[in-house]
Coordinates of C-alpha atoms in Angstrom, one line a residue:
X1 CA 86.5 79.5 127.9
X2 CA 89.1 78.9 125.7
X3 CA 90.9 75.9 123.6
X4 CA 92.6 74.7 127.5
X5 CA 88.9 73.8 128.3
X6 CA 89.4 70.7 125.8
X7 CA 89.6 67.0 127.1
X8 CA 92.9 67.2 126.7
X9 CA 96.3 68.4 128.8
X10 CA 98.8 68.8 127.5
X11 CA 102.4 69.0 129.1
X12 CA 102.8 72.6 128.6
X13 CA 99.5 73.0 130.6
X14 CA 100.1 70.9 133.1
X15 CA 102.8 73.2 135.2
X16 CA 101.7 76.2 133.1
X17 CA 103.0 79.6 135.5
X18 CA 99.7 81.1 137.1
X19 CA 99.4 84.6 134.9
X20 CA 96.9 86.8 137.2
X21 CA 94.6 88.4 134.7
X22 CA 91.0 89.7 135.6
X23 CA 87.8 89.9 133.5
X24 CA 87.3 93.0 132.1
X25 CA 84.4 94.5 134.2
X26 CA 84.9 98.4 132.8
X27 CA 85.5 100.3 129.3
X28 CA 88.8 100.6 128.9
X29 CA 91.3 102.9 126.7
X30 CA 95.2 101.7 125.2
X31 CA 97.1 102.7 122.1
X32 CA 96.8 99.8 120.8
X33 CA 94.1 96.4 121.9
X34 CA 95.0 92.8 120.9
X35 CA 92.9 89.8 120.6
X36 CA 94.1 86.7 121.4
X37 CA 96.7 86.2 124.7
X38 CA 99.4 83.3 123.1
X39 CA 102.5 83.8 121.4
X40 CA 101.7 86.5 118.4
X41 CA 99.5 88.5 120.5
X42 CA 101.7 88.8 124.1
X43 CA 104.7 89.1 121.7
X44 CA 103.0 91.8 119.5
X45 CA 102.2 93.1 123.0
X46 CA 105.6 92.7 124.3
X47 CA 107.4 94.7 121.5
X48 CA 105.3 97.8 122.1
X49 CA 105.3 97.8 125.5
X50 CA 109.2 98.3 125.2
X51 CA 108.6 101.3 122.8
X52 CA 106.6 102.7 125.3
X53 CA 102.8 102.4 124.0
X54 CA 100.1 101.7 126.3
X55 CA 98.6 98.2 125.6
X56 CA 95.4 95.8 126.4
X57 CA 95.2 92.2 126.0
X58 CA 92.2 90.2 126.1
X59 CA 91.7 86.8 125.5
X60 CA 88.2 84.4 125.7
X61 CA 90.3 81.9 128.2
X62 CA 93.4 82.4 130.4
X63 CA 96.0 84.1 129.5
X64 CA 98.3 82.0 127.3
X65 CA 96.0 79.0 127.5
X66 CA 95.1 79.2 124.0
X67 CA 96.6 76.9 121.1
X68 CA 100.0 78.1 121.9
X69 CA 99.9 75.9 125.3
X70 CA 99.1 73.0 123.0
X71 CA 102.3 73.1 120.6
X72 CA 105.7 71.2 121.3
X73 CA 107.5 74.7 120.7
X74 CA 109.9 73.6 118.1
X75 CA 112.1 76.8 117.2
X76 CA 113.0 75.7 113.6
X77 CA 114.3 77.7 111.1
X78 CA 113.9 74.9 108.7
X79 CA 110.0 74.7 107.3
X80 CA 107.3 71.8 107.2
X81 CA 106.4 72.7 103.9
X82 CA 110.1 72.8 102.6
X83 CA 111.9 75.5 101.1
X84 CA 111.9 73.8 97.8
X85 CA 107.9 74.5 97.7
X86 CA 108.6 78.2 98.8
X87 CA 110.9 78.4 96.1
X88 CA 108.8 76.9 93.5
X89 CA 106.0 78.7 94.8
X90 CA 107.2 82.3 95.6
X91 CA 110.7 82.5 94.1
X92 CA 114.1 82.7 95.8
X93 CA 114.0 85.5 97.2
X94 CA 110.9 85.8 98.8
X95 CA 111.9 82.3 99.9
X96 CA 115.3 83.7 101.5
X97 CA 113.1 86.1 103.4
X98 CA 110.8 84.0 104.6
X99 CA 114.3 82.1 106.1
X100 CA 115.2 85.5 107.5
X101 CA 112.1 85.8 109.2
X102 CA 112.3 82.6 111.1
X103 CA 115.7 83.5 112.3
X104 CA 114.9 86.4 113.4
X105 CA 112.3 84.7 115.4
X106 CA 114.6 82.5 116.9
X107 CA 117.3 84.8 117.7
X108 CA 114.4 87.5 119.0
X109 CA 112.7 85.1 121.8
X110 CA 116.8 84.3 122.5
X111 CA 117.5 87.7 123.8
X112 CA 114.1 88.1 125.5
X113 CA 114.8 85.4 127.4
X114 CA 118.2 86.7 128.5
X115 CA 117.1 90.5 128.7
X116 CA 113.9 89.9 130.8
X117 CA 115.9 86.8 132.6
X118 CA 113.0 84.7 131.5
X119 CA 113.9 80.8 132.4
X120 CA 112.1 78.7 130.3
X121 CA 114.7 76.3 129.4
X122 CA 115.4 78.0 126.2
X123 CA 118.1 75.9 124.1
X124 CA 120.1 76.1 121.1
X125 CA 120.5 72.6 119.6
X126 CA 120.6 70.5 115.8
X127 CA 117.6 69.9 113.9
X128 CA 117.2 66.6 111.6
X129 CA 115.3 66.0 108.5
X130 CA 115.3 62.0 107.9
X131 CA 114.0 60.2 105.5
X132 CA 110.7 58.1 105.8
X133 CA 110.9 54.3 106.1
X134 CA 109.2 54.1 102.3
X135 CA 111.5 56.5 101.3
X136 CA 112.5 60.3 101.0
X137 CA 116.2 60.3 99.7
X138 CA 115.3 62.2 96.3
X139 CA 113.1 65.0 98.1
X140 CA 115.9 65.7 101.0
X141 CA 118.5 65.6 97.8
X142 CA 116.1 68.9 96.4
X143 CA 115.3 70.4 99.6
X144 CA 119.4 70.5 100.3
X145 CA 119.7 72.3 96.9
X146 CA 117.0 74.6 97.5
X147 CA 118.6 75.3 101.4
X148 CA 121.8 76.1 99.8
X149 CA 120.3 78.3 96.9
X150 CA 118.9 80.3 99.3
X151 CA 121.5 80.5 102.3
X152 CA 120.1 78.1 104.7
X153 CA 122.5 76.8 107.0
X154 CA 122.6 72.9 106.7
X155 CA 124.8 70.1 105.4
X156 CA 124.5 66.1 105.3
X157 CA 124.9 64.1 107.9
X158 CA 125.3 60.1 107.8
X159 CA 122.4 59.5 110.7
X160 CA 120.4 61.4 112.7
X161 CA 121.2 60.6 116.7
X162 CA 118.2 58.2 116.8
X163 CA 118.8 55.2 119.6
X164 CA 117.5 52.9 117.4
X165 CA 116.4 52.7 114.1
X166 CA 119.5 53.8 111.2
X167 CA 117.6 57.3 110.1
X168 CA 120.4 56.6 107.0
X169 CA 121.8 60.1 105.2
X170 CA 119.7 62.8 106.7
X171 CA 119.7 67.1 106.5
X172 CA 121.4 68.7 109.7
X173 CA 120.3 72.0 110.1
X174 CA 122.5 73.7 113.1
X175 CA 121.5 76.2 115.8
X176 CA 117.3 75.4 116.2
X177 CA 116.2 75.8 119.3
X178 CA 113.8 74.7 121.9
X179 CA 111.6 76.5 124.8
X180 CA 109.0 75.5 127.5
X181 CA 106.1 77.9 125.9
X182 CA 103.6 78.7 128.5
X183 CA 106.6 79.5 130.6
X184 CA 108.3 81.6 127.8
X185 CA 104.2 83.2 127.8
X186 CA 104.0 83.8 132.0
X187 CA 107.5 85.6 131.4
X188 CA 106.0 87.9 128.6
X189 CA 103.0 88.6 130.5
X190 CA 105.0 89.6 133.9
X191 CA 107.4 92.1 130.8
X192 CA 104.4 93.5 129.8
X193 CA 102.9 94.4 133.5
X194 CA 105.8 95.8 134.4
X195 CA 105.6 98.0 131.6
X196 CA 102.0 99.1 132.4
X197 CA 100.1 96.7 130.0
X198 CA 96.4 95.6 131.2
X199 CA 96.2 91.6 130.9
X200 CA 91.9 90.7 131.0
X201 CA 91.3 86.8 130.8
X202 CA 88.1 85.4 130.2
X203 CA 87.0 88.5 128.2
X204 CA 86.0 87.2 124.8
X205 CA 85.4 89.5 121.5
X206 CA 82.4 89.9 119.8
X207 CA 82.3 92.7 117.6
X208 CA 84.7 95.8 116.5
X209 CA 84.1 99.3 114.8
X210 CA 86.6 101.1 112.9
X211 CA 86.4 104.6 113.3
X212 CA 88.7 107.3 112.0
X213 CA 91.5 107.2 114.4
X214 CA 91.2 104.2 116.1
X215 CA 89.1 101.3 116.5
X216 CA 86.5 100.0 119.5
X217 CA 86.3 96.8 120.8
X218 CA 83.1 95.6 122.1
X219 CA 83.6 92.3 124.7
X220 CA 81.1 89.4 126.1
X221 CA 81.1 91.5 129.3
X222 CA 79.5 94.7 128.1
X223 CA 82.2 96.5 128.3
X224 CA 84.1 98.6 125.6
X225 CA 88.2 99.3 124.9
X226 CA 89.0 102.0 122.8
X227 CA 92.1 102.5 121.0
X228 CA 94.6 103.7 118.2
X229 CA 94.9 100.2 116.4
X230 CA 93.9 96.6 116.9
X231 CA 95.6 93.9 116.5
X232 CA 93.8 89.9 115.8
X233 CA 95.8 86.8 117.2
X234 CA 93.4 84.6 117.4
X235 CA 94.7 81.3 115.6
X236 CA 91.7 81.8 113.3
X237 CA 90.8 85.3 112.8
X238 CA 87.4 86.7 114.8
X239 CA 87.5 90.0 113.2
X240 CA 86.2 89.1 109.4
X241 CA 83.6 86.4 108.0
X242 CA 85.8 85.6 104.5
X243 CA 89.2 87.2 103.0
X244 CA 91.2 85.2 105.2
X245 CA 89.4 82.0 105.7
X246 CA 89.1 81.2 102.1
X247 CA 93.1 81.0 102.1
X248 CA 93.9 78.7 105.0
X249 CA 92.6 75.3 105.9
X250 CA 92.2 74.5 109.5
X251 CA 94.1 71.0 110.4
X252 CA 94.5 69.1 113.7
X253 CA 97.6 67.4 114.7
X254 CA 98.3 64.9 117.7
X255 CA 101.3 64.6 120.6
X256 CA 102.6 61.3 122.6
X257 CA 104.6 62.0 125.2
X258 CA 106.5 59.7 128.1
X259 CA 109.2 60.2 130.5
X260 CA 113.2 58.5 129.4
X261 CA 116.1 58.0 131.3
X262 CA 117.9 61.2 131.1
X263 CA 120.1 61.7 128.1
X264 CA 118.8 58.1 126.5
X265 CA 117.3 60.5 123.4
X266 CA 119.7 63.2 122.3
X267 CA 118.5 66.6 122.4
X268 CA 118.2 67.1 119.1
X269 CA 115.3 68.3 116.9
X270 CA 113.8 65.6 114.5
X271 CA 111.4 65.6 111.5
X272 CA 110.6 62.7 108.6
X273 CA 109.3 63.3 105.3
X274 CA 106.3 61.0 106.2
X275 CA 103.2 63.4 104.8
X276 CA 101.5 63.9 107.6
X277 CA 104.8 64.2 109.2
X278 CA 106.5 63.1 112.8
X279 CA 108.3 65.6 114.8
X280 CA 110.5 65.1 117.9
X281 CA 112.2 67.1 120.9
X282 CA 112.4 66.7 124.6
X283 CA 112.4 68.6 127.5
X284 CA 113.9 68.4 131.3
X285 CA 111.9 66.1 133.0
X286 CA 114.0 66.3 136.5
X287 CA 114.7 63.4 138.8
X288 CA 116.9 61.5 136.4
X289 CA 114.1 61.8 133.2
X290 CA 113.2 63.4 129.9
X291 CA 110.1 64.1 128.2
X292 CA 110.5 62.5 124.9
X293 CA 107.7 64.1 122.9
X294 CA 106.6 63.4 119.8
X295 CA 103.6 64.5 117.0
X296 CA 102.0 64.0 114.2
X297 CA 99.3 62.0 112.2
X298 CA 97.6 65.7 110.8
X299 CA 94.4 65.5 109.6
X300 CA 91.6 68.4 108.0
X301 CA 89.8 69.2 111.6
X302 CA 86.5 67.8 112.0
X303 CA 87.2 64.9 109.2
X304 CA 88.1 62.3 111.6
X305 CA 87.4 59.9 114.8
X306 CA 90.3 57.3 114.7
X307 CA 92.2 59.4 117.4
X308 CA 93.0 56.7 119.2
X309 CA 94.9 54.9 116.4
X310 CA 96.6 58.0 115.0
X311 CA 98.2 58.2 118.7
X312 CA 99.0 54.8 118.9
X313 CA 100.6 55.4 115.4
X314 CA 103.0 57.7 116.5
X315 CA 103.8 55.7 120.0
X316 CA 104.6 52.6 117.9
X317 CA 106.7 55.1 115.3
X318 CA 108.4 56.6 118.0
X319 CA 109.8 52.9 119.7
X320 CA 111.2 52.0 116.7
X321 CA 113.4 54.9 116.9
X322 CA 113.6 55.3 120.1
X323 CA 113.4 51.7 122.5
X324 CA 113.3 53.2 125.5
X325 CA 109.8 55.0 125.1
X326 CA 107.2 53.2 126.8
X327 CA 103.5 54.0 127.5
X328 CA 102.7 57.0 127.1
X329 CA 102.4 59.0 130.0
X330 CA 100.7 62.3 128.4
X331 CA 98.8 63.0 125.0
X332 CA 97.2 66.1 123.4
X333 CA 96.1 67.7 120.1
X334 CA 96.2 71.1 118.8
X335 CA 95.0 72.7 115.4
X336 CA 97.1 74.8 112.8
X337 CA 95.8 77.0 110.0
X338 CA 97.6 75.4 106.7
X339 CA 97.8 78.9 104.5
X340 CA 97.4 78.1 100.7
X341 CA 100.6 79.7 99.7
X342 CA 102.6 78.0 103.2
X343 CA 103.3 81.6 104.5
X344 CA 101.5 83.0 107.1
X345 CA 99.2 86.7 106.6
X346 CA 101.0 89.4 109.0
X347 CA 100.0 92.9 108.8
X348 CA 97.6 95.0 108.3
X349 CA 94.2 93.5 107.8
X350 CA 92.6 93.6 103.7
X351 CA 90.5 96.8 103.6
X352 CA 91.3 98.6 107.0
X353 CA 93.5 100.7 108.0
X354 CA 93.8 100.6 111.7
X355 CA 93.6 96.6 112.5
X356 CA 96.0 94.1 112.0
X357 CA 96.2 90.2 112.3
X358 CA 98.2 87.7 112.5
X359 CA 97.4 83.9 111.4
X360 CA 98.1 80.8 108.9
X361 CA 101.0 79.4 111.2
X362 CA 100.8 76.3 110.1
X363 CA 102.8 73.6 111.7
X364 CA 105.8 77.2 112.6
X365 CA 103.4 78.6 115.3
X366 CA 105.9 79.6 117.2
X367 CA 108.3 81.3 115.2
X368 CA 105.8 82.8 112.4
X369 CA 104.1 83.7 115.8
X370 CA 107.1 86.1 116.8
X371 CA 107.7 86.6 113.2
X372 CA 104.0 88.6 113.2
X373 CA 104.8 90.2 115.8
X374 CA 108.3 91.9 114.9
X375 CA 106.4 92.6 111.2
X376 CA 103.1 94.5 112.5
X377 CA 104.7 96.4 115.4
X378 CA 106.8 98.2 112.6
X379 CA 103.6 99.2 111.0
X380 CA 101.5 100.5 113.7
X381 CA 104.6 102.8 114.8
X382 CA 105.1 104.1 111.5
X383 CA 108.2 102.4 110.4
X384 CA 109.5 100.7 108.0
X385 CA 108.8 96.5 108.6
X386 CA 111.2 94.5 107.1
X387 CA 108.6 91.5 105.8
X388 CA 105.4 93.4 105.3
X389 CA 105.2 92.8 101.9
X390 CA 106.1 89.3 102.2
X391 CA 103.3 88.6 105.1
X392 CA 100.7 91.0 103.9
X393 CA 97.3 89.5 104.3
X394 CA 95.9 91.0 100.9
X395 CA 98.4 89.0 98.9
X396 CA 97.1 86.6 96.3
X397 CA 97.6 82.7 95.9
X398 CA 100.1 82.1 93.3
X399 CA 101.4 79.4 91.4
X400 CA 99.8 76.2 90.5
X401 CA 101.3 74.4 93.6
X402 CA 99.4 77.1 95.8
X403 CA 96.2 77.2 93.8
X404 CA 95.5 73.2 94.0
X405 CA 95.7 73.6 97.9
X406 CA 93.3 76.8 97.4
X407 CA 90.5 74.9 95.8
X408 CA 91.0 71.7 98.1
X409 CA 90.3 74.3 100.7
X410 CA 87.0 75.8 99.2
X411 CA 86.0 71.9 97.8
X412 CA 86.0 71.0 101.4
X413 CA 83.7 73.8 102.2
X414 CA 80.7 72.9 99.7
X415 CA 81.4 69.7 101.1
X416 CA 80.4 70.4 104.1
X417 CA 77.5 72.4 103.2
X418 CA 76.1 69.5 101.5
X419 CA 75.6 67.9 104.4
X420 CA 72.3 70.1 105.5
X421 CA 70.8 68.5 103.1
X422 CA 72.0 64.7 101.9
X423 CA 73.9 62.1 104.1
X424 CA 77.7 62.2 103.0
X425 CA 79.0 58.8 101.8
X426 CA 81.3 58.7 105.6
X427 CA 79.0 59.7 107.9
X428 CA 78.4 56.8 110.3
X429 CA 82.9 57.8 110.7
X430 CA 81.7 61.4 111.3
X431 CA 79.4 60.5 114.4
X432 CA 76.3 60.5 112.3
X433 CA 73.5 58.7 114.8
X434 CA 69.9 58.1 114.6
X435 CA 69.1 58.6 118.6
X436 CA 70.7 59.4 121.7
X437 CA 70.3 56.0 123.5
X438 CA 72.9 54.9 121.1
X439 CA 75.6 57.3 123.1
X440 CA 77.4 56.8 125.9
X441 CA 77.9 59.1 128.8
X442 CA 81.0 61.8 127.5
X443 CA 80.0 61.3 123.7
X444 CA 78.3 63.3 121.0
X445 CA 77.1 62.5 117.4
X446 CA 74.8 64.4 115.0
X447 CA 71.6 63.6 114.5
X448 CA 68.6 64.6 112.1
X449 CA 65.1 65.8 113.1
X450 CA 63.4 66.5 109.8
X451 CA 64.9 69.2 108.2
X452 CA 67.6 70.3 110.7
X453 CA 70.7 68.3 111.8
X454 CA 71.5 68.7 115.9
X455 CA 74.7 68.4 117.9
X456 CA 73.4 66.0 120.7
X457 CA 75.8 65.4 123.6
X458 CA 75.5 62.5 126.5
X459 CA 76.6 63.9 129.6
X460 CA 78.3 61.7 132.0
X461 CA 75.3 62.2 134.3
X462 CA 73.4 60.7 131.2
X463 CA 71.8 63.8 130.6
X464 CA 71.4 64.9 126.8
X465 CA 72.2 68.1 125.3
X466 CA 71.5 69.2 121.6
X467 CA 71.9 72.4 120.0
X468 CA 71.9 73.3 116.2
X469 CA 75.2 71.5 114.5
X470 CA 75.4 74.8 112.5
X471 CA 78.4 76.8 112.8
X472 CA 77.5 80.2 113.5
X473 CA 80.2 81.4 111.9
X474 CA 79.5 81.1 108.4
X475 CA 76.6 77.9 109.0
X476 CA 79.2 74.8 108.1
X477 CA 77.9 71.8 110.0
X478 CA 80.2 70.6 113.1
X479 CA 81.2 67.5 113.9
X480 CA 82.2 65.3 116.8
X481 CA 85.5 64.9 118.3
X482 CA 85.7 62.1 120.5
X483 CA 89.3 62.8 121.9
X484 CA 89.0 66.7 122.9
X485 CA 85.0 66.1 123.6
X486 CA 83.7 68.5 121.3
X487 CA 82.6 70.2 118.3
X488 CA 84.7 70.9 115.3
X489 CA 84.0 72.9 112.2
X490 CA 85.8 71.6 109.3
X491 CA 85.1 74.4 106.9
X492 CA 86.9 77.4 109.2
X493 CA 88.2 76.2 112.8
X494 CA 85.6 76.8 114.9
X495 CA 85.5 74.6 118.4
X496 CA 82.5 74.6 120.7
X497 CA 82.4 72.8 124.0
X498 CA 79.9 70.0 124.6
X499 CA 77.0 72.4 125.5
X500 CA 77.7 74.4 122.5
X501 CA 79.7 77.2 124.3
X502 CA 82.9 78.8 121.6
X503 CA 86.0 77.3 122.5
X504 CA 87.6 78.6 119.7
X505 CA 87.2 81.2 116.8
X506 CA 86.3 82.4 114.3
X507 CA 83.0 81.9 115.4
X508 CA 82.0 84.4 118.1
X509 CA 78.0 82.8 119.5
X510 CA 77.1 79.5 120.8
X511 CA 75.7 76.7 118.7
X512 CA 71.9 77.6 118.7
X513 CA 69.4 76.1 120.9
X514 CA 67.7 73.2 119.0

């Protein structure tokens, strides 16, 4: 099981390409293993297949069912967290890599697509920063300055090609691009079997030992893979308990989507400085339509229940701007991993020598997903890697901008491990209950039995399920989440089905039994 065993489809998933992968049933041997099946890992996969090296892929779900499935594969070079921030955070420079590495992204699925003749309606098109109805002149006035300081392509534009509501003077950033993902994935995955790499689906991680040499994977089957190097792509990392969770913040983030007359909505690449903020694309629909698919209303995973008014918050955003969107015909969620400096950590992981990882995409999971990928394969071979230092994992938080994010991160944390042993003030909003006759069939809510709080679940057969609502990760308590039906750990990322089963690292065991 995986994150695609959520509530929620999204469109991605819904005529995702059939990858044939099979459990792992044997001990296996590679030059190099890698955890986690969606765009950083068959990417990371993908590049050293081409230089020859023998690879394994494993992932807890199907192959490229993962988090990856659940984006709306914007291929921006432009950043959510503005280049202004990079440049007050890390400097110019560093802030004119990070550009580079974006492109590079872009430009790099580009010419997979057209060397491996992979059609997943990959399309160059304009990308649009607009100002929020309460405002956002002044900050697009700095983030042009910083674009320019820096060598970012974009100028002004008097509207963004919204239908209806006047965007007013807006940032036009030229040659983004757009992709169907899990298509984009299915082609990877048939690159990387022609090349004699070993896809196993439904072969989850639980525990790795470094030795000198090479590393050793041990899986939920029993069996064993043995290689040169490992590489982590797991969304949150599985392969350490701390260094990298302290510095990233795990965040959910919602997606309305519904069918428009074909060409009605420009195919263009939108984003407001609303914080949480919306973003915008389509895709082919066939048989006259578009997709017009749009996101937002972010929140700190596990630290909400209104999901039902944060998607009816973008729906009623998204007819304002654009008339012709009616119901909506599809929605979804995801989670990103908010890094406290807003760069992602790609390389080598801190204090080992052969295992790398790749994580803290935040709302670029795409192209900081390809990104990783062209920065670790460098390393394993021996090269040189053009953003290492950039990406490195061991790098510190910096800055005051970065440090305030770093201890809203750990705040949230003790927080949350408060709550073994007092009520919080918003409880009864997190699902707090005092017996399971007050559920309904398909819900869930926490509930305390003397000293222990318990994960209870409603079944729609009316059968009740409780486990322990302690994360087994690091022992956070999990809370409900009404839209995906099931368990979310604020503290790290951590998803667990209904019946307690992981969904999603970095924890690797069920919830306990109660």
């Amino acid at each position: 099981m995986n994150v695609g065993d959520e509530h929620s489809v999204s469109l991605w998933m819904k005529d995702a390409p059939a990858i044939d992968a099979p459990r792992l049933s044997a001990n296996e041997q590679a030059d190099v293993v890698v955890v986690g099946a969606g765009i950083a890992g068959l990417s990371t996969a993908y590049e050293l297949s081409r230089l020859g090296k023998s690879v394994i892929v494993i992932d807890r779900g199907k192959i490229g069912g993962g988090m990856t499935a659940r984006t709306t594969a914007h291929l921006a070079s432009e950043v959510d967290d503005y280049y202004q921030v990079l440049i007050d955070v890390h400097g110019e420079e560093e802030a004119r890599r990070y550009h580079e590495s974006q492109v590079a992204a872009v430009n790099r699925i580009e010419a997979i697509c057209r060397d491996e003749g992979i059609e997943c309606d990959f399309h160059r098109l304009d990308g649009y920063y607009i100002p929020s109805e309460g405002g956002g002149g002044d900050l697009l006035e700095m983030e042009f300055q910083a674009c320019r300081s820096i060598g970012v392509d974009v100028e002004w534009a008097d509207r963004a090609p919204l239908p209806g509501l006047d965007s007013g003077r807006c940032l036009r950033f030229p040659n983004q691009g757009r992709f169907h993902p899990t298509r984009y994935l299915a082609g990877l995955a048939t690159a990387i079997k022609a090349r004699g790499g070993r896809l196993f689906a439904d072969t989850a991680y639980i525990d790795h030992n470094e030795e000198e040499g090479g590393i050793t994977i041990e899986t939920e089957t029993g069996a064993t893979i043995r290689a040169a190097a490992g590489v982590f792509a797991t969304n949150s990392p599985v392969n350490d308990k701390v260094q990298l969770h302290t510095k990233e913040l795990p965040m959910r983030t919602y997606v309305v989507a519904a069918r428009v007359p074909k060409g009605s909505a420009p195919d263009a690449l939108v984003w407001d400085t609303l914080d949480p903020y919306h973003y915008v694309r389509i895709q082919e629909a066939g048989e006259g339509n578009d997709w017009l698919i749009v996101g937002g209303e972010d929140h700190r995973s596990g630290e909400a229940m209104d999901m039902d008014a944060r998607l009816n918050a973008i729906a009623e955003w998204t007819r304002r701007r654009y008339p012709q969107f009616g119901n909506v015909e599809i929605s979804w969620s995801g989670q990103v991993l908010e890094t406290v400096d807003f760069m992602p950590f790609s390389g080598r992981n801190p204090g080992n020598e052969n295992i790398y990882v790749h994580t803290g995409d935040s709302g670029q999971g795409i192209t900081n997903g390809v990104a990783g990928a062209l920065t670790i394969v460098p390393l394993i071979i021996g090269e040189d890697s053009r953003f290492a230092e950039l990406l490195d994992p061991s790098r510190k938080p910096h800055a005051m901008e970065s440090l305030k994010e770093f201890a809203s991160g750990v705040a949230g944390a003790v927080k949350n491990f408060a709550e073994h042993v007092m009520p919080t003030d918003d409880e009864p909003e997190l699902g707090e209950i005092t017996s399971a006759d007050q559920l309904q069939p398909g819900q869930g809510g926490i509930l305390r039995r003397g000293a222990k709080k318990l994960a209870v679940y409603k079944g729609l057969d009316g059968g009740v399920t409780e486990r322990l609502a302690v994360c087994t990760h690091v022992g956070c308590i999990v809370h409900w989440n009404p839209y995906e039906r099931c368990w979310d750990c604020p503290c790290h990322g951590s998803q667990f089905a209904p019946d307690g089963a992981v969904l999603n690292g970095p924890a690797l065991t069920p919830l306990k039994e109660a």
